[in-house]
PDB file of N, CA and C in Angstrom:
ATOM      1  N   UNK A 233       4.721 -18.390   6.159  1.00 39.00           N
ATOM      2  CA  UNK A 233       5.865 -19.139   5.678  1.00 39.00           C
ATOM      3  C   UNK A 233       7.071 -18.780   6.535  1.00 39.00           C
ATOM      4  N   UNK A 234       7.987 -19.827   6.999  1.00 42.00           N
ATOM      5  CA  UNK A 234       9.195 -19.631   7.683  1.00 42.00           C
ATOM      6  C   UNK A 234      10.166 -18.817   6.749  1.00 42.00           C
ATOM      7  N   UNK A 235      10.442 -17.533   7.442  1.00 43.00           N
ATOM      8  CA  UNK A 235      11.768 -16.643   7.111  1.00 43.00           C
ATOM      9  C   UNK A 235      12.798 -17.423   6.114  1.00 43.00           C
ATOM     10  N   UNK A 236      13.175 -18.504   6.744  1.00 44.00           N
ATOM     11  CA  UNK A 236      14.022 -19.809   6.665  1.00 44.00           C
ATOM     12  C   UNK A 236      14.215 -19.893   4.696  1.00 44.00           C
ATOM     13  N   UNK A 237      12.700 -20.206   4.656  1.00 47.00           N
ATOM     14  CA  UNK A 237      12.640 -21.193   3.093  1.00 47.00           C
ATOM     15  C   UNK A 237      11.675 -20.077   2.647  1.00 47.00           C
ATOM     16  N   UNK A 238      11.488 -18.822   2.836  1.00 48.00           N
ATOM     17  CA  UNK A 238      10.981 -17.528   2.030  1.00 48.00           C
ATOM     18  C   UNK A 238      12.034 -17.164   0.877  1.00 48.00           C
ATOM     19  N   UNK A 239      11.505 -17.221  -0.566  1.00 47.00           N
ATOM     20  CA  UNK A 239      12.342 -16.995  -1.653  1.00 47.00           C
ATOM     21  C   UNK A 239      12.685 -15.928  -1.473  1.00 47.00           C
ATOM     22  N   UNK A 240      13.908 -15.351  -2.452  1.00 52.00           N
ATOM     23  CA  UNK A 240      13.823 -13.689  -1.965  1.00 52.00           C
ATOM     24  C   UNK A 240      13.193 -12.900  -2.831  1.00 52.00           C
ATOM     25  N   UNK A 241      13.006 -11.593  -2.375  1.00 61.00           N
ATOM     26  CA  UNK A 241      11.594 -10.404  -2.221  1.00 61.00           C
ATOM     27  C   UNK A 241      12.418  -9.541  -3.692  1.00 61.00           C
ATOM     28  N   UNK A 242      11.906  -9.364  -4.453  1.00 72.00           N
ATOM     29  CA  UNK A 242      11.882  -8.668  -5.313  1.00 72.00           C
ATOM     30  C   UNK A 242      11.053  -7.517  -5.701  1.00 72.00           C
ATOM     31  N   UNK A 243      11.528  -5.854  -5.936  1.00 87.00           N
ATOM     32  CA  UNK A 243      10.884  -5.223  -5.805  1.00 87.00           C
ATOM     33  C   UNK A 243      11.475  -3.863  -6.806  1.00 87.00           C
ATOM     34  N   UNK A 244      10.945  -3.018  -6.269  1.00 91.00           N
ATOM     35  CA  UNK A 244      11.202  -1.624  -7.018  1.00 91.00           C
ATOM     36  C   UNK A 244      11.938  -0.688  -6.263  1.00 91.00           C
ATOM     37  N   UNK A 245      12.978  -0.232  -6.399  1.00 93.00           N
ATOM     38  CA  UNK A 245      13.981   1.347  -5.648  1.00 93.00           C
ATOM     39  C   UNK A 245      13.743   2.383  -6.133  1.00 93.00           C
ATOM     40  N   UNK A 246      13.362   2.865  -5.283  1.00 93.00           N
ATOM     41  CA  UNK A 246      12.577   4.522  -5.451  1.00 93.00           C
ATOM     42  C   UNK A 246      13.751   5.509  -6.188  1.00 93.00           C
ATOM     43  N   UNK A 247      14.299   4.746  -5.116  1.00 94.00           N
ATOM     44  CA  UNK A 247      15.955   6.155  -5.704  1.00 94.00           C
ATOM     45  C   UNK A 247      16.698   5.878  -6.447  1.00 94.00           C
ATOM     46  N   UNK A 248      17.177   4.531  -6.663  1.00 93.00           N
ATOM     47  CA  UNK A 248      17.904   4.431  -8.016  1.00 93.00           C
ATOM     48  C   UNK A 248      16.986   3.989  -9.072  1.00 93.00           C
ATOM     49  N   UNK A 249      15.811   4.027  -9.074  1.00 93.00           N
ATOM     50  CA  UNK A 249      14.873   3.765 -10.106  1.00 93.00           C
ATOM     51  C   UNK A 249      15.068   2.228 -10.757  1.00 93.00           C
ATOM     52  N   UNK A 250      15.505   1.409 -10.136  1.00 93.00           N
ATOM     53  CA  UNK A 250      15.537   0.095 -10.820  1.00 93.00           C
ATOM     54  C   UNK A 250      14.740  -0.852  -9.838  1.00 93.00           C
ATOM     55  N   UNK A 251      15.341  -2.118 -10.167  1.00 93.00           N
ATOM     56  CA  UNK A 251      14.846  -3.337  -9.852  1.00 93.00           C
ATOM     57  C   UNK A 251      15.742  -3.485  -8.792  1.00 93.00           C
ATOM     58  N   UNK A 252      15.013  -4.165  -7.289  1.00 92.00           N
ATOM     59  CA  UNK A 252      16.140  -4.379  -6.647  1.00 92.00           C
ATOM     60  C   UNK A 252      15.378  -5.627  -5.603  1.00 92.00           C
ATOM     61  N   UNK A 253      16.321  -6.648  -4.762  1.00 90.00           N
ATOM     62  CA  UNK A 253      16.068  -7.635  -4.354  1.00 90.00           C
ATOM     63  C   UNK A 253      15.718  -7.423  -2.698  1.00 90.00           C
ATOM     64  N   UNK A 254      16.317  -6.288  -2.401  1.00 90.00           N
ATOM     65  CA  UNK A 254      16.099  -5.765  -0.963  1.00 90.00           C
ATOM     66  C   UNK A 254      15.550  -4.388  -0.578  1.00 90.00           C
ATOM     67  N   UNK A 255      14.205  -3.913  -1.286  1.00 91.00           N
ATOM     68  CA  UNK A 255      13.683  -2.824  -1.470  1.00 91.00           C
ATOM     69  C   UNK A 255      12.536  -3.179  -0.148  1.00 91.00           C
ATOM     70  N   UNK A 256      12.896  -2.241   0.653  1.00 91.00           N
ATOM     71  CA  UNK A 256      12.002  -2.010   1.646  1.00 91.00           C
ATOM     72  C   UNK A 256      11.611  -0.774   1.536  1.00 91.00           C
ATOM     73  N   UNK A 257      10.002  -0.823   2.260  1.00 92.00           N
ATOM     74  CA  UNK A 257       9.458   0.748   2.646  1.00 92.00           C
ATOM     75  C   UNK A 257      10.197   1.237   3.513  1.00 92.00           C
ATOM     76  N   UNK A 258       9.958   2.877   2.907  1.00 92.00           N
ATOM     77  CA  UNK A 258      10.916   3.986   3.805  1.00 92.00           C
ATOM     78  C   UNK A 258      10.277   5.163   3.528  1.00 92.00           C
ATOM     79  N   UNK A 259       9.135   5.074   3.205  1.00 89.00           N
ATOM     80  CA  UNK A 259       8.183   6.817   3.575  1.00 89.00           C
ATOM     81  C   UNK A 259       7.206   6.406   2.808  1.00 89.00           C
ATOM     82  N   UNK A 260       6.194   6.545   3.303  1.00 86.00           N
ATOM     83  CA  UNK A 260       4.578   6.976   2.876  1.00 86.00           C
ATOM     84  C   UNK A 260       4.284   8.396   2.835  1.00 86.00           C
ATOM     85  N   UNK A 261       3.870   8.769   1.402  1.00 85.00           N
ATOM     86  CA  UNK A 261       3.633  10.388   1.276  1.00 85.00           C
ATOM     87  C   UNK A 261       1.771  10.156   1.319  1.00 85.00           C
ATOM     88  N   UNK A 262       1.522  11.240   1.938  1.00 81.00           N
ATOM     89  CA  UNK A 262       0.261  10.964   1.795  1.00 81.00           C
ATOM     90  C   UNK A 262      -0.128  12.119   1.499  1.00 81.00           C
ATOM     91  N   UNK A 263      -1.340  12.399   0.731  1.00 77.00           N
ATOM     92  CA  UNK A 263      -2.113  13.050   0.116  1.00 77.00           C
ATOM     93  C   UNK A 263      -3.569  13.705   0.827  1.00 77.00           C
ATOM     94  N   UNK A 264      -4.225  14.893   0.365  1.00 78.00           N
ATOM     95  CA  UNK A 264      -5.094  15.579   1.058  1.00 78.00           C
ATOM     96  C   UNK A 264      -6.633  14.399   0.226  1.00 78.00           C
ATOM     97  N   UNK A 265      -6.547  14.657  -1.139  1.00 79.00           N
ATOM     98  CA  UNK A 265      -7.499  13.522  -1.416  1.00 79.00           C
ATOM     99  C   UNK A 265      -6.581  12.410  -2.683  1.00 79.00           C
ATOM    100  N   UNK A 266      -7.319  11.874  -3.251  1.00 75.00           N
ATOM    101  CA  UNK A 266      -6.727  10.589  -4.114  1.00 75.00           C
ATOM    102  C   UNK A 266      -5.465   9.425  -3.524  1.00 75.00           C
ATOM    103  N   UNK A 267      -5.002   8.901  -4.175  1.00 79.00           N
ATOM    104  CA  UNK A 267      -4.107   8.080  -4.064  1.00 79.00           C
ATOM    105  C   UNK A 267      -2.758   8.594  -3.276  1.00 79.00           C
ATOM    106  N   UNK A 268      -2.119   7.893  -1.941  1.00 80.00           N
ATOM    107  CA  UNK A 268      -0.868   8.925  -1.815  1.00 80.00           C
ATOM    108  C   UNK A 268       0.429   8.129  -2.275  1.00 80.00           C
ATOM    109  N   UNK A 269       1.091   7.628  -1.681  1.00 87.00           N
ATOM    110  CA  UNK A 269       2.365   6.857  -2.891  1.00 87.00           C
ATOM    111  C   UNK A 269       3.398   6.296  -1.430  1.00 87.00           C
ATOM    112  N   UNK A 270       3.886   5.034  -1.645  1.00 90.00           N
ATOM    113  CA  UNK A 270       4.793   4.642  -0.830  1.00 90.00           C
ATOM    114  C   UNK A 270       6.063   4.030  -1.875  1.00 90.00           C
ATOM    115  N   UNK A 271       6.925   4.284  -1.004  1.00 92.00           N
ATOM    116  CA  UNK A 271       8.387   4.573  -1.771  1.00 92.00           C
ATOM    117  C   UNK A 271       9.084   3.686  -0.901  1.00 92.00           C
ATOM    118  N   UNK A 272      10.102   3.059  -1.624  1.00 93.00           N
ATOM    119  CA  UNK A 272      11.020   1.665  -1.452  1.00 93.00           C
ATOM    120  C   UNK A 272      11.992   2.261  -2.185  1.00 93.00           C
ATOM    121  N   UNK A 273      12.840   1.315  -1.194  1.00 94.00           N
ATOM    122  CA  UNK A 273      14.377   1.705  -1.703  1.00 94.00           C
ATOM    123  C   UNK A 273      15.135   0.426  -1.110  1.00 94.00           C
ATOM    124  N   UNK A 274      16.192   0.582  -1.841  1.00 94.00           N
ATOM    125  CA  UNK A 274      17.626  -0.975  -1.666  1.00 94.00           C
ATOM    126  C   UNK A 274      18.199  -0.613  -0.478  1.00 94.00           C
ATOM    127  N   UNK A 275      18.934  -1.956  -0.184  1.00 93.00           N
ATOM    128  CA  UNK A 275      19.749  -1.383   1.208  1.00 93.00           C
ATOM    129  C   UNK A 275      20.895  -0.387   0.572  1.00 93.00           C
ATOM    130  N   UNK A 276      21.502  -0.112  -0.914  1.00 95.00           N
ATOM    131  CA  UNK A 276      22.900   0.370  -0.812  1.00 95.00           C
ATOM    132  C   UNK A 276      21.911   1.766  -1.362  1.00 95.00           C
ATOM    133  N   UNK A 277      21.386   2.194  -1.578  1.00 95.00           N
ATOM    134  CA  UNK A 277      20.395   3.320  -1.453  1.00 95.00           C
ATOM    135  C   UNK A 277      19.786   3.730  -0.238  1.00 95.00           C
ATOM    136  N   UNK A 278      20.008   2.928   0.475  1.00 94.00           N
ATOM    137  CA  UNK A 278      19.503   3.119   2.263  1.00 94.00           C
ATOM    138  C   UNK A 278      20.714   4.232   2.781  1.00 94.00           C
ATOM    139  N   UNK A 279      21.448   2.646   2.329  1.00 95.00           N
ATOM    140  CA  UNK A 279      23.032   3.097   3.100  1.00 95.00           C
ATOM    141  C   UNK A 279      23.400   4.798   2.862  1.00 95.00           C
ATOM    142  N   UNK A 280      23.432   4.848   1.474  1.00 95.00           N
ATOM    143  CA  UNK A 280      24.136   6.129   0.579  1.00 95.00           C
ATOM    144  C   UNK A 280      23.560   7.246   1.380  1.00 95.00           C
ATOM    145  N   UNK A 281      21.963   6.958   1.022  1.00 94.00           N
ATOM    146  CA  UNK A 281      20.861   8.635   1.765  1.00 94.00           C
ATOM    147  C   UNK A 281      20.839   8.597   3.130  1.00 94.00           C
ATOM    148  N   UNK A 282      21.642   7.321   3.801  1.00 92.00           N
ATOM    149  CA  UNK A 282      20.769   7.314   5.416  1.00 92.00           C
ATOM    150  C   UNK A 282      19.216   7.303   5.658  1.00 92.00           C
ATOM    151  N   UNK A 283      18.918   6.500   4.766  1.00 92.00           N
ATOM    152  CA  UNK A 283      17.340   5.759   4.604  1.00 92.00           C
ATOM    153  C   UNK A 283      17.042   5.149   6.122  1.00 92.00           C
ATOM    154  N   UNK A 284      15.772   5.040   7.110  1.00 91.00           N
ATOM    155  CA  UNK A 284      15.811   3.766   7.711  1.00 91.00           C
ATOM    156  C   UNK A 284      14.348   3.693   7.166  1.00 91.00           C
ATOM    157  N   UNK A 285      14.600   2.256   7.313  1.00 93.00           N
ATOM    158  CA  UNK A 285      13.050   1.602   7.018  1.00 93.00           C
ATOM    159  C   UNK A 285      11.747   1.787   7.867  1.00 93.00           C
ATOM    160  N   UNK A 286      10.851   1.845   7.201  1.00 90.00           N
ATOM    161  CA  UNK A 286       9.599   2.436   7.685  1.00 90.00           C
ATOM    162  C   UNK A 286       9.240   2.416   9.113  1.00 90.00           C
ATOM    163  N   UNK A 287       9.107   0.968   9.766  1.00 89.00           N
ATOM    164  CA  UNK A 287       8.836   0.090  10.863  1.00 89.00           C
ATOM    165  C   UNK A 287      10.177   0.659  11.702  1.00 89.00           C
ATOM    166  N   UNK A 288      11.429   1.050  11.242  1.00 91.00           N
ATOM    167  CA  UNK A 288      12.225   1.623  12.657  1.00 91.00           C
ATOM    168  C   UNK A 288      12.551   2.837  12.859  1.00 91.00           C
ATOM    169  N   UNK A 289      11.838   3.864  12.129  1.00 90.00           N
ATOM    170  CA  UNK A 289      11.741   5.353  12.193  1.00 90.00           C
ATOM    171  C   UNK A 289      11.195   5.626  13.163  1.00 90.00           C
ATOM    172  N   UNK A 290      11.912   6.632  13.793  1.00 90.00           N
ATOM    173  CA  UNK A 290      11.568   7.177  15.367  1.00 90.00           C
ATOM    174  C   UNK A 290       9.788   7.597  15.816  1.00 90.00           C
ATOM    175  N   UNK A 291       9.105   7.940  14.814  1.00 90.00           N
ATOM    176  CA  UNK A 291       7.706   8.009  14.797  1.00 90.00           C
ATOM    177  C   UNK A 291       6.784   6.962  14.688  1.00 90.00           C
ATOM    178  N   UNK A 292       7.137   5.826  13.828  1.00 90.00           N
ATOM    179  CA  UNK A 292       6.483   4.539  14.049  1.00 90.00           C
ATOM    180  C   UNK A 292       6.760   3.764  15.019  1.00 90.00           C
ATOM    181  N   UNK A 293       8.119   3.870  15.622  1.00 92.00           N
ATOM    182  CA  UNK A 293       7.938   3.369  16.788  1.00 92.00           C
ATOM    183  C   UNK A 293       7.917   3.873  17.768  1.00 92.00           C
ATOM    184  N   UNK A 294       7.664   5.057  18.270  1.00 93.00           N
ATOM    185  CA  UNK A 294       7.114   5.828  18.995  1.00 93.00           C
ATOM    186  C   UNK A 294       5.090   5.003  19.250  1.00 93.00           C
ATOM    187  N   UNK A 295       4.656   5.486  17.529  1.00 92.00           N
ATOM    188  CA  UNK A 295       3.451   5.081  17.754  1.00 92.00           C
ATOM    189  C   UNK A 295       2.691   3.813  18.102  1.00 92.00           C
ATOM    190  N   UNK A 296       3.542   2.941  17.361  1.00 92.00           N
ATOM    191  CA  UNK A 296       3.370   1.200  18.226  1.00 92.00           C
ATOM    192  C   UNK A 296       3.443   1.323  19.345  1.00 92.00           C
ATOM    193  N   UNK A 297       4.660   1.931  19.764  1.00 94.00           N
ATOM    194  CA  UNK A 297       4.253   1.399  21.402  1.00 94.00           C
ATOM    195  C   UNK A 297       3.127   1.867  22.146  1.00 94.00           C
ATOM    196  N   UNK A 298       2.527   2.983  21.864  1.00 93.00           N
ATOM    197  CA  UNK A 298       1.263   4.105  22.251  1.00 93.00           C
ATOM    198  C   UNK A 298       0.394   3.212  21.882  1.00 93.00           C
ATOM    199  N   UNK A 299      -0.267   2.803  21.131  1.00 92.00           N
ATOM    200  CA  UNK A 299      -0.811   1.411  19.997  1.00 92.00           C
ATOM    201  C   UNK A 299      -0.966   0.321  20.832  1.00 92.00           C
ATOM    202  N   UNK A 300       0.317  -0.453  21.325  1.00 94.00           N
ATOM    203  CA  UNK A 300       0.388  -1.722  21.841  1.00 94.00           C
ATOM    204  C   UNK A 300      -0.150  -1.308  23.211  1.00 94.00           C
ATOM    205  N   UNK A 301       0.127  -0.451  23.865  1.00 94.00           N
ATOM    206  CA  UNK A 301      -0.325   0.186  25.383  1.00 94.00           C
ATOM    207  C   UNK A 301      -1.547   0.341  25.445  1.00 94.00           C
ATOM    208  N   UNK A 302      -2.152   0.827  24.746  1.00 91.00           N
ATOM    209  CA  UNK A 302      -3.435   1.139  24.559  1.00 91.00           C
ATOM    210  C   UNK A 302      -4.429   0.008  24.269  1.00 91.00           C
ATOM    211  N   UNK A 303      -3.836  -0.764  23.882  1.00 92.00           N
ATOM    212  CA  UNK A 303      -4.999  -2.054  23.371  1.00 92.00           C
ATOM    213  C   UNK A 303      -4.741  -2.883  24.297  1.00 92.00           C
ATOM    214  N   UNK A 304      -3.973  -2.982  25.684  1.00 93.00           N
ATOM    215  CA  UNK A 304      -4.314  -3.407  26.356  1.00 93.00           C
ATOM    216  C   UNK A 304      -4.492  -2.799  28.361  1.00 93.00           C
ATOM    217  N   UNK A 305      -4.260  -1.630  28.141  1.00 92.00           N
ATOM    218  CA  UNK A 305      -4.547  -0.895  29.318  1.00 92.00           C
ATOM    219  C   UNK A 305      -6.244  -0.413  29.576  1.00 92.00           C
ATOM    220  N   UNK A 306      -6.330  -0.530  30.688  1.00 89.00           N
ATOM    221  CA  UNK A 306      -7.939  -0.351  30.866  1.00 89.00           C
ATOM    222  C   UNK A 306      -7.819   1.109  31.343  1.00 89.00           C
ATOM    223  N   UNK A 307      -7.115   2.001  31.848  1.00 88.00           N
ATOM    224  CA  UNK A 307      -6.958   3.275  31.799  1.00 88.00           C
ATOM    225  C   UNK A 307      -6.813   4.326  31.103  1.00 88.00           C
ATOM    226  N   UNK A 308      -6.371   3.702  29.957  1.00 88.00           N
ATOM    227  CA  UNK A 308      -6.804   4.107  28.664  1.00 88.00           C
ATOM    228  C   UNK A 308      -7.841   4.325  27.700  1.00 88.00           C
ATOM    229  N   UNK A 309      -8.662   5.250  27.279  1.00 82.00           N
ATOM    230  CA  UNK A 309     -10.072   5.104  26.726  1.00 82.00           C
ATOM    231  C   UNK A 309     -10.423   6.610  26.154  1.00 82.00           C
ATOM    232  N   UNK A 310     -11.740   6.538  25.772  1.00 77.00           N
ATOM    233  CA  UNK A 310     -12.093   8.280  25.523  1.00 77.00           C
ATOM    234  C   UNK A 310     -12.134   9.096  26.661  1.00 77.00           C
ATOM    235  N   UNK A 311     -12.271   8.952  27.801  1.00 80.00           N
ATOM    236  CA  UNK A 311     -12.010   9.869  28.828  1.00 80.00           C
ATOM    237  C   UNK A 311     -10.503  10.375  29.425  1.00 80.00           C
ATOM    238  N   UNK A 312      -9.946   9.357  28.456  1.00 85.00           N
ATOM    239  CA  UNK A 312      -8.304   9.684  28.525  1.00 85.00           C
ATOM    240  C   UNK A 312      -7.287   9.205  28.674  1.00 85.00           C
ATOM    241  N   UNK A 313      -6.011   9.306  29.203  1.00 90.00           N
ATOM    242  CA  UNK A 313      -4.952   8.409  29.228  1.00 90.00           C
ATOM    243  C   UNK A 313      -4.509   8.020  30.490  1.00 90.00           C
ATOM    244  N   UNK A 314      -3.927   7.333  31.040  1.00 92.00           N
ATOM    245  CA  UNK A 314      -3.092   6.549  31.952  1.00 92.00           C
ATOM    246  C   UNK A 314      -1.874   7.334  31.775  1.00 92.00           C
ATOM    247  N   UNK A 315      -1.226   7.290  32.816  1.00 92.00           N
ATOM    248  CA  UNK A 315       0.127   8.015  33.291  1.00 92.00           C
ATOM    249  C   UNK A 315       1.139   7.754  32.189  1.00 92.00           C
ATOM    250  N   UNK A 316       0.992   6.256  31.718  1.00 93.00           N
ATOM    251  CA  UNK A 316       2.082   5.984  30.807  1.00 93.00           C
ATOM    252  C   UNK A 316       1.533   5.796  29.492  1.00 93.00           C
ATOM    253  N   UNK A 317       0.292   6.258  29.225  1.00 92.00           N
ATOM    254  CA  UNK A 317      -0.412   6.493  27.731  1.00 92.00           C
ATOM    255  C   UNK A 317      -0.335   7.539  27.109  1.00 92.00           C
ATOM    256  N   UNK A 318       0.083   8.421  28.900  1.00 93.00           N
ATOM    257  CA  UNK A 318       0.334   9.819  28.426  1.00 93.00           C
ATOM    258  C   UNK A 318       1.924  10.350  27.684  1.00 93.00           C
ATOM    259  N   UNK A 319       2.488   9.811  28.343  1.00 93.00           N
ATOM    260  CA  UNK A 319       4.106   9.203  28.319  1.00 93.00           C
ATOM    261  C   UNK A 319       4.594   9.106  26.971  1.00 93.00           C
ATOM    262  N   UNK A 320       3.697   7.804  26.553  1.00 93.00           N
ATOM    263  CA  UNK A 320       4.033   7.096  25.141  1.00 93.00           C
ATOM    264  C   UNK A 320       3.134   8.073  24.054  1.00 93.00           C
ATOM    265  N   UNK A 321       2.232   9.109  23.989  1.00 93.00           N
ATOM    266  CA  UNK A 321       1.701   9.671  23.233  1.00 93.00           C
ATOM    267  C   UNK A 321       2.354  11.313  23.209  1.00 93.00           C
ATOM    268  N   UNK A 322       3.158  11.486  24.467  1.00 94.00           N
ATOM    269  CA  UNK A 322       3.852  12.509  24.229  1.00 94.00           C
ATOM    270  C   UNK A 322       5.139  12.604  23.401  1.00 94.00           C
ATOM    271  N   UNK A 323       5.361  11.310  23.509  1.00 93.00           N
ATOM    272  CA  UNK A 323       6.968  10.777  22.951  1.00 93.00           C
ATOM    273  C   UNK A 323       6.788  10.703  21.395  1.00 93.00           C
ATOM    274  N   UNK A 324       5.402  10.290  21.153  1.00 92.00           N
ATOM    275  CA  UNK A 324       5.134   9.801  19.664  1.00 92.00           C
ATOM    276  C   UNK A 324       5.109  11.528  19.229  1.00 92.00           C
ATOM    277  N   UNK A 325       3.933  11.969  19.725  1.00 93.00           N
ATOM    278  CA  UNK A 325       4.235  13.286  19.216  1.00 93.00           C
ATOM    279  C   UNK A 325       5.560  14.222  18.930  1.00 93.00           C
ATOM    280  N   UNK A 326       6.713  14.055  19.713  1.00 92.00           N
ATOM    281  CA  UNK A 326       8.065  14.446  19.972  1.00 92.00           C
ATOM    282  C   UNK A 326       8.873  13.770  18.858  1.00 92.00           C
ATOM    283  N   UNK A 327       7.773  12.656  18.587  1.00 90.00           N
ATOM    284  CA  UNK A 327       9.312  11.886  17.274  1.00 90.00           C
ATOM    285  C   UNK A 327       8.058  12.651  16.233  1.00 90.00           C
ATOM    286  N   UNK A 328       7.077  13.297  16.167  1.00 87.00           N
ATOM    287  CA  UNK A 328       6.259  13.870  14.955  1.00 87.00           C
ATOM    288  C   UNK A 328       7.465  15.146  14.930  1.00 87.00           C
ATOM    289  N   UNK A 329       7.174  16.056  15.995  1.00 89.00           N
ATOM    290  CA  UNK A 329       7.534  16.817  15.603  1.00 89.00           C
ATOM    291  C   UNK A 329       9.394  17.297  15.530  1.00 89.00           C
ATOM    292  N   UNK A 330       9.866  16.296  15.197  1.00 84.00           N
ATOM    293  CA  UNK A 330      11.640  15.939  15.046  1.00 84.00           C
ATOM    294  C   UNK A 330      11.595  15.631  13.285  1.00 84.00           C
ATOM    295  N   UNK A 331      10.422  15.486  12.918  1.00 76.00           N
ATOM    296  CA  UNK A 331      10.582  14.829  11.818  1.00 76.00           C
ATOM    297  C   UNK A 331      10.874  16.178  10.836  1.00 76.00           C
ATOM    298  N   UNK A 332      11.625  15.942   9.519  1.00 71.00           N
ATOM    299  CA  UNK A 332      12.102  16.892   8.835  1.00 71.00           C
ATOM    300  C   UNK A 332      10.675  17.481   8.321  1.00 71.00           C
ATOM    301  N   UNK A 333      10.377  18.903   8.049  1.00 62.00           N
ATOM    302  CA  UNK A 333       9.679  19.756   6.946  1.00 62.00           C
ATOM    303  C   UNK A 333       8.929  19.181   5.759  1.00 62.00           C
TER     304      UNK A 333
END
């Protein structure tokens, strides 16, 4: 469906615990076994904590691009990486390990 004539998104805020119309993902907790839990929050709950949304956190996009490189470089494979597979998987790792505790 076009962006355009998409009704708007109604959802759940993690942090102010209500109902909210612009609740995007902003952390996946994940778990050793069972179910792990993803958490949404409003933009003025974004704003307040300095939330960013899932898709522009320095580690997901770190890893897309490692991701997008990879699915189409032929130097890339189980025997290993390409100069710039190496690049983009060092960087992803670098936004892992920036990430808070």
């Amino acid at each position: 469906m076009d962006q355009t004539t998409e009704g708007p998104r109604f959802g759940w805020c993690h942090w102010h615990e209500g109902p909210s119309g612009s609740a995007v993902l902003v952390r996946i907790v994940e778990q050793g076994s069972g179910a792990g839990a993803m958490l949404y929050a409003c933009a003025p709950c974004r704003e307040q904590r300095g939330l960013a949304p899932f898709a522009e956190q320095p580690d997901e996009v770190a890893y897309r691009a490692y991701l997008d490189h990879t699915a189409v470089c032929t130097g890339c494979g189980r025997a290993g990486r390409c100069e710039d597979g190496t690049r983009l998987w060092d960087a992803y790792r670098g936004a892992l390990a920036s990430l808070p505790a």
